[in-house]
DNA sequence: CCAGCATTTTGACAGTGTCAAGATTGATTG
DNA sequence: CAATCAATCTTGACACTGTCAAAATGCTGG
């Protein structure tokens, strides 16, 4: 799961080999441990036993590095989605599974999730071309799924884009309130999502 | 609306008079203009024509100052709520107005909103006692309103807390996706909320 | 073996939050 | 009224940050 040269061996080689991957892996590990805010390029360089500015050969910016992590996050999410779609269940089950997957992914990778959908990258700091395209693809896919679920009479509404925005908004909001620590009671995010599920469905008879 | 000594006159007095208020006002103005990220205590001090560390007499921390701004935001939100509740309309209209108010407040004061519900304060950096209590009061009020709307058969569901969490989550999610610039199409947040509204209501006959 | 290139480092700079110690002032006593 | 005091503000300093320019290092093909 982890490149052998990342944390264990400094390896003392001038040419590191695959520094880019090592940096990304170490950075993910660090933000998972201490949060995005407390990630500095210098501490990252220290951890990888490399100079302060070595990362600048692979990333334009700190922002560029964070964008790369976010892109990886989207790839991971897409893979999880594809994997889940292949299981043969009823469409209703697939829909429910989609909602739960979203929640599990968000709450299990809170920092990556923040990078993927948070303000840091999308707002002021412009996001990478790569990130923009992969993110847009994910949204597109989501809208298409919604259109299909509406066409077979599972999900309510007749405007897939609008419905996707609402459902995504709901998931995103619940996820963020959890991640950011606003919901302090012991309620589980998945339970809330399961409660919200019937809202989205076409009423059964 | 603005204290006269804040930006116009440096006033050159050693004892500023009401530095705390001036700092808060200037800080709000700055984050409204350039975002939270680019607010520094030094630039703030410069703007108010005061020394770098003058703010430390009124705020423990940078975090403490941000908490104070967030608290003001909650007061503002509560006032808007109270004001809106006094207009005599049908309960259905009041509920719709509540949703729209939330959206308008969030999108018109994005930076304050971020401070109120964002990770900066609630997650790692511990939030002030004051902020915690005023925020908790707001949540409580929301749950009570939800309980009432459920009791008169307007809003679906029989678990006020759960329903409040879901509706709040939806509002929060849509608001944040807008604020953070993820929704790039020209759709207006209010329209989305109006589309989502029927989801929450008890079906008419 | 050496020239050229990719890769990494060193030095430097401006900016940040924050602490300790000193300077200034308005208010409160004797 | 004058001296003291506490509140208020400033100066100096430190560690830390991102980032640029220039130098150093090591690999690779001729």
XYZ file of C-alpha atoms (C1' of nucleotides) in Angstrom:
470
model
C 0.000 0.000 0.000
C 2.915 2.284 0.631
C 6.105 2.813 -1.286
C 8.912 1.266 0.638
C 11.183 4.288 0.387
C 8.677 6.778 1.709
C 9.072 6.727 5.433
C 11.231 3.794 6.348
C 14.440 4.280 4.404
C 15.876 7.707 3.758
C 17.908 5.792 1.200
C 20.258 8.754 0.909
C 20.160 8.797 -2.845
C 20.398 12.159 -4.536
C 18.036 11.146 -7.263
C 15.095 9.869 -5.390
C 13.566 7.775 -8.126
C 9.865 8.511 -7.864
C 9.729 11.543 -5.676
C 6.390 12.717 -7.037
C 4.555 9.608 -5.904
C 6.388 9.587 -2.607
C 5.454 13.189 -1.943
C 1.811 12.541 -2.736
C 1.679 9.488 -0.511
C 3.376 11.242 2.378
C 1.184 14.301 1.985
C -1.985 12.180 2.072
C -0.733 10.461 5.164
C 0.032 13.769 6.841
C -3.302 15.413 6.095
C -5.074 12.262 7.213
C -3.220 12.487 10.494
C -3.221 16.201 11.250
C -5.563 17.851 8.774
C -5.021 19.955 5.709
C -4.360 23.163 7.582
C -1.292 21.823 9.287
C 0.365 20.474 6.172
C 3.381 22.497 5.167
C 5.668 21.825 2.267
C 8.625 22.029 4.580
C 7.355 19.420 7.012
C 6.442 17.283 4.039
C 9.942 17.634 2.651
C 11.371 16.774 6.046
C 9.271 13.654 6.263
C 10.509 12.479 2.886
C 14.058 13.480 3.788
C 14.422 15.881 0.953
C 15.102 19.574 0.589
C 12.490 22.265 1.213
C 12.012 23.130 -2.408
C 12.392 19.737 -4.000
C 8.652 19.437 -4.510
C 8.671 22.438 -6.826
C 10.064 20.310 -9.587
C 6.897 18.244 -9.683
C 4.292 20.756 -8.557
C 3.926 24.395 -9.520
C 2.565 25.286 -6.182
C 1.298 24.048 -2.890
C -2.104 24.485 -4.485
C -1.017 22.300 -7.381
C -0.053 19.524 -4.993
C -3.381 19.735 -3.194
C -5.147 19.597 -6.552
C -3.239 16.436 -7.382
C -4.397 14.870 -4.119
C -7.952 15.902 -4.878
C -7.710 14.359 -8.335
C -6.549 11.114 -6.795
C -9.541 11.327 -4.499
C -11.873 11.571 -7.464
C -10.233 8.571 -9.083
C -10.650 6.593 -5.881
C -14.313 7.635 -5.677
C -14.965 6.717 -9.305
C -13.416 3.329 -8.761
C -15.554 2.715 -5.695
C -18.620 3.701 -7.717
C -17.832 1.421 -10.637
C -17.116 -1.425 -8.251
C -20.447 -0.915 -6.526
C -22.412 -0.666 -9.763
C -21.240 -4.059 -10.900
C -22.896 -5.874 -8.033
C -26.216 -7.073 -9.295
C -28.940 -5.832 -7.085
C -32.260 -4.111 -7.616
C -32.056 -0.516 -8.775
C -33.553 0.545 -5.508
C -30.734 -1.185 -3.689
C -28.187 0.377 -6.005
C -29.574 3.825 -5.270
C -29.432 3.259 -1.556
C -25.968 1.865 -1.887
C -24.919 4.965 -3.794
C -26.069 7.245 -1.003
C -24.364 5.158 1.643
C -21.174 4.901 -0.380
C -21.055 8.659 -0.646
C -21.408 9.021 3.080
C -18.862 6.364 3.912
C -16.329 7.791 1.507
C -16.804 11.313 2.817
C -16.559 10.399 6.475
C -13.706 7.957 6.037
C -11.563 10.315 3.977
C -12.608 13.650 5.411
C -9.505 15.557 4.391
C -9.457 14.306 0.836
C -13.164 15.020 0.672
C -12.555 18.565 1.828
C -9.985 18.997 -0.892
C -12.309 17.547 -3.516
C -15.311 19.723 -2.724
C -14.065 22.385 -0.354
C -13.406 26.002 -0.879
C -9.638 25.812 -0.682
C -9.368 24.719 -4.249
C -12.559 25.666 -6.028
C -12.986 29.149 -4.730
C -10.124 31.539 -4.906
C -7.175 29.411 -5.767
C -7.855 28.214 -9.247
C -8.022 24.475 -9.614
C -5.985 22.461 -12.030
C -7.215 21.593 -15.496
C -6.904 17.925 -14.556
C -8.959 18.318 -11.412
C -11.582 20.331 -13.210
C -12.114 17.742 -15.922
C -12.145 14.700 -13.664
C -14.520 16.412 -11.255
C -16.809 17.472 -14.057
C -16.870 13.918 -15.338
C -17.958 12.677 -11.942
C -20.792 15.201 -11.772
C -21.876 14.274 -15.278
C -22.006 10.612 -14.374
C -24.086 11.411 -11.357
C -26.612 13.351 -13.418
C -26.860 10.481 -15.888
C -27.539 7.986 -13.145
C -30.203 10.270 -11.772
C -31.785 10.558 -15.204
C -31.907 6.780 -15.468
C -33.393 6.317 -12.019
C -36.014 8.880 -12.847
C -36.780 7.256 -16.189
C -37.572 3.935 -14.535
C -39.787 5.628 -11.972
C -37.554 5.082 -8.984
C -36.508 8.629 -8.145
C -39.018 11.474 -8.035
C -38.872 14.490 -10.310
C -38.399 14.955 -14.018
C -35.398 17.287 -14.115
C -32.283 15.145 -13.671
C -29.888 18.059 -13.265
C -32.059 19.728 -10.682
C -32.642 16.470 -8.824
C -28.964 15.627 -8.887
C -28.159 19.034 -7.450
C -30.622 18.575 -4.616
C -29.605 15.048 -3.721
C -25.960 15.868 -3.980
C -26.545 18.945 -1.882
C -28.226 16.877 0.796
C -25.416 14.339 0.866
C -22.778 17.033 0.828
C -24.443 19.007 3.579
C -24.871 16.081 5.933
C -21.354 14.913 5.207
C -19.835 18.296 5.854
C -21.770 18.902 9.049
C -20.395 15.614 10.274
C -16.880 16.123 9.061
C -16.626 19.628 10.404
C -17.787 18.466 13.792
C -21.032 20.415 13.966
C -23.110 17.329 14.641
C -21.858 16.350 18.022
C -24.406 13.788 19.077
C -23.633 10.158 18.514
C -25.947 9.830 15.555
C -24.340 8.066 12.627
C -24.237 9.739 9.258
C -25.491 6.600 7.542
C -28.608 6.521 9.676
C -29.471 10.069 8.713
C -29.019 9.245 5.050
C -31.237 6.201 5.361
C -33.882 8.382 6.949
C -33.597 10.855 4.095
C -33.797 8.187 1.416
C -37.620 7.980 1.110
C -37.744 11.713 0.424
C -36.125 11.160 -2.909
C -38.169 8.194 -4.093
C -41.403 8.088 -6.037
C -44.065 7.158 -3.481
C -44.928 3.478 -3.578
C -48.624 3.414 -4.620
C -23.668 51.654 9.883
C -19.968 52.033 10.369
C -17.967 53.587 13.159
C -16.578 56.851 11.981
C -13.096 56.237 13.306
C -12.647 52.873 11.643
C -11.284 53.661 8.231
C -11.592 57.357 7.637
C -9.690 58.996 10.472
C -6.573 57.455 11.949
C -7.363 59.856 14.787
C -3.858 59.386 16.126
C -4.957 58.787 19.672
C -3.002 56.337 21.733
C -6.097 55.050 23.444
C -8.330 54.224 20.599
C -11.593 54.280 22.496
C -13.433 51.262 21.164
C -10.750 49.296 19.433
C -12.524 46.002 19.850
C -15.542 47.062 17.846
C -13.386 48.770 15.272
C -11.292 45.660 14.822
C -14.346 43.478 14.397
C -15.903 45.835 11.865
C -12.707 46.144 9.870
C -12.139 42.403 9.962
C -15.646 41.715 8.667
C -15.108 44.206 5.909
C -11.808 42.610 4.960
C -13.055 39.039 4.864
C -16.078 40.171 2.879
C -13.725 41.733 0.368
C -10.920 39.205 0.103
C -12.026 36.085 1.942
C -11.112 34.583 5.258
C -7.884 33.031 4.096
C -6.309 36.335 3.226
C -7.099 38.019 6.519
C -4.016 38.558 8.615
C -3.849 40.235 11.956
C -1.091 42.481 10.666
C -3.019 43.746 7.687
C -5.992 44.216 9.961
C -3.872 46.220 12.378
C -2.539 48.288 9.497
C -6.014 49.064 8.272
C -7.037 50.283 11.684
C -3.754 52.168 12.063
C -2.693 50.339 15.139
C 0.213 48.162 16.142
C 0.553 44.541 15.048
C -0.211 43.119 18.428
C -2.817 45.568 19.648
C -5.612 43.108 18.979
C -4.198 40.689 21.521
C -5.590 42.828 24.298
C -9.123 42.053 23.184
C -8.736 38.614 21.647
C -6.727 35.675 22.894
C -5.995 34.528 19.450
C -6.699 34.947 15.799
C -9.109 32.081 16.330
C -10.772 34.014 19.135
C -11.366 36.965 16.831
C -12.863 34.722 14.160
C -15.109 33.152 16.791
C -16.314 36.614 17.749
C -17.201 37.344 14.132
C -19.026 34.026 13.913
C -20.959 34.830 17.069
C -22.025 38.142 15.564
C -23.133 36.204 12.508
C -25.378 34.003 14.650
C -26.881 37.062 16.307
C -27.574 38.545 12.905
C -29.167 35.299 11.738
C -31.317 35.010 14.852
C -32.528 38.557 14.388
C -33.419 37.892 10.774
C -35.321 34.793 11.892
C -37.275 36.581 14.588
C -38.091 39.378 12.207
C -39.395 36.941 9.637
C -41.465 34.960 12.132
C -43.415 38.031 13.137
C -44.900 38.501 9.712
C -48.265 36.827 9.767
C -48.494 34.357 6.959
C -49.611 30.787 6.687
C -47.342 28.239 8.288
C -46.603 26.868 4.887
C -45.408 30.308 3.792
C -43.360 30.680 6.950
C -41.644 27.378 6.282
C -40.826 28.362 2.717
C -39.626 31.728 3.916
C -37.368 30.022 6.424
C -35.694 27.969 3.732
C -35.240 30.968 1.473
C -33.967 33.109 4.317
C -31.344 30.529 5.067
C -30.190 30.501 1.480
C -30.151 34.259 1.132
C -28.236 34.708 4.360
C -25.687 32.076 3.411
C -25.062 33.347 -0.093
C -25.035 37.011 0.872
C -22.626 36.588 3.760
C -20.541 33.678 2.509
C -17.502 34.369 4.634
C -19.415 34.846 7.858
C -21.380 31.716 6.995
C -18.164 29.796 6.522
C -16.991 30.948 9.928
C -20.297 29.987 11.531
C -20.502 26.468 10.157
C -17.133 25.776 8.632
C -14.337 23.604 9.787
C -11.959 26.398 10.706
C -13.620 26.902 14.019
C -15.560 23.788 14.862
C -13.000 21.194 13.948
C -9.524 21.471 15.262
C -9.347 24.936 16.670
C -11.675 24.846 19.607
C -14.499 27.306 19.436
C -15.297 29.849 22.101
C -17.754 29.152 24.888
C -19.831 32.064 23.643
C -19.945 30.763 20.087
C -20.801 27.283 21.254
C -23.755 28.382 23.326
C -25.226 30.803 20.813
C -24.854 28.255 18.031
C -26.446 25.555 20.132
C -29.345 27.866 20.876
C -29.905 28.394 17.183
C -29.938 24.663 16.480
C -32.339 24.096 19.336
C -34.702 26.714 18.016
C -34.604 25.066 14.626
C -35.505 21.697 16.065
C -38.407 23.222 17.967
C -39.776 24.865 14.845
C -39.508 21.570 13.051
C -41.370 19.827 15.850
C -44.154 22.374 15.586
C -44.423 22.094 11.819
C -44.576 18.358 12.138
C -47.229 18.556 14.851
C -49.573 20.557 12.624
C -49.067 18.141 9.754
C -47.073 20.459 7.531
C -43.684 18.792 7.502
C -43.289 15.055 7.005
C -41.763 12.755 9.573
C -42.226 12.275 13.287
C -38.706 12.695 14.569
C -38.047 16.432 14.839
C -34.332 16.106 15.528
C -33.790 13.763 12.620
C -35.886 15.878 10.286
C -34.093 19.039 11.344
C -30.778 17.382 10.665
C -31.832 16.345 7.184
C -33.378 19.660 6.197
C -30.510 21.587 7.657
C -28.104 19.283 5.900
C -29.825 19.914 2.602
C -29.752 23.662 3.041
C -26.179 23.599 4.218
C -25.046 21.412 1.364
C -26.661 23.469 -1.360
C -25.417 26.657 0.235
C -21.873 25.399 0.507
C -21.736 24.049 -3.011
C -22.788 27.473 -4.173
C -20.518 29.429 -1.909
C -17.493 27.303 -2.652
C -18.028 27.743 -6.351
C -18.726 24.128 -7.255
C -22.036 24.942 -8.903
C -20.884 26.959 -11.844
C -24.015 27.088 -13.929
C -26.221 30.120 -13.646
C -28.841 28.364 -11.578
C -29.881 30.354 -8.547
C -29.695 28.806 -5.108
C -33.206 29.919 -4.256
C -34.637 28.075 -7.229
C -33.019 24.847 -6.125
C -34.382 25.267 -2.639
C -37.868 25.908 -3.982
C -37.587 22.723 -6.000
C -36.533 20.831 -2.910
C -39.321 22.213 -0.765
C -42.043 19.659 -1.659
C -39.740 16.854 -0.575
C -40.080 17.959 3.007
C -43.823 18.465 3.121
C -46.587 16.039 3.989
C -48.220 15.116 0.653
C -51.397 17.115 0.037
C -54.221 14.540 0.050
C 35.677 10.800 -20.113
C 32.979 14.596 -20.698
C 29.038 17.548 -21.971
C 24.450 18.220 -21.191
C 20.401 17.505 -18.797
C 17.255 16.363 -15.157
C 17.097 16.658 -10.468
C 18.012 18.377 -5.918
C 19.983 21.829 -2.665
C 21.324 26.347 -0.564
C 20.432 31.072 0.192
C 17.363 34.538 0.541
C 13.076 37.255 1.114
C 8.610 38.718 2.474
C 4.876 37.437 5.190
C 2.567 35.141 9.083
C 0.999 34.400 14.403
C 2.450 35.204 18.869
C 5.127 36.043 23.130
C 7.867 39.097 26.402
C 9.131 43.448 27.653
C 8.780 48.234 27.392
C 6.200 52.835 26.470
C 2.144 55.732 26.836
C -2.033 57.373 28.618
C -6.311 58.258 31.386
C -8.163 57.480 35.849
C -7.819 57.186 40.892
C -6.249 58.020 44.838
C -3.584 60.620 48.918
C -3.146 69.034 42.445
C 0.360 65.543 41.965
C 1.739 60.788 42.258
C 0.628 56.179 41.454
C -1.585 52.528 39.037
C -3.842 49.854 35.827
C -5.413 49.680 31.248
C -3.898 50.128 26.757
C -0.797 50.134 23.005
C 4.034 49.552 20.787
C 8.636 47.495 19.872
C 11.578 43.662 19.480
C 12.106 39.103 18.700
C 11.309 34.231 17.275
C 9.847 30.358 14.710
C 7.374 29.143 10.920
C 5.426 29.547 6.260
C 5.536 29.633 0.670
C 8.398 30.646 -3.019
C 12.028 32.369 -6.140
C 16.938 32.512 -8.065
C 21.205 30.487 -8.327
C 24.193 26.903 -7.357
C 25.334 21.964 -6.749
C 24.841 17.147 -7.760
C 24.374 12.910 -10.236
C 22.882 10.226 -14.360
C 23.302 9.289 -19.380
C 24.461 9.430 -24.086
C 28.237 10.619 -27.273
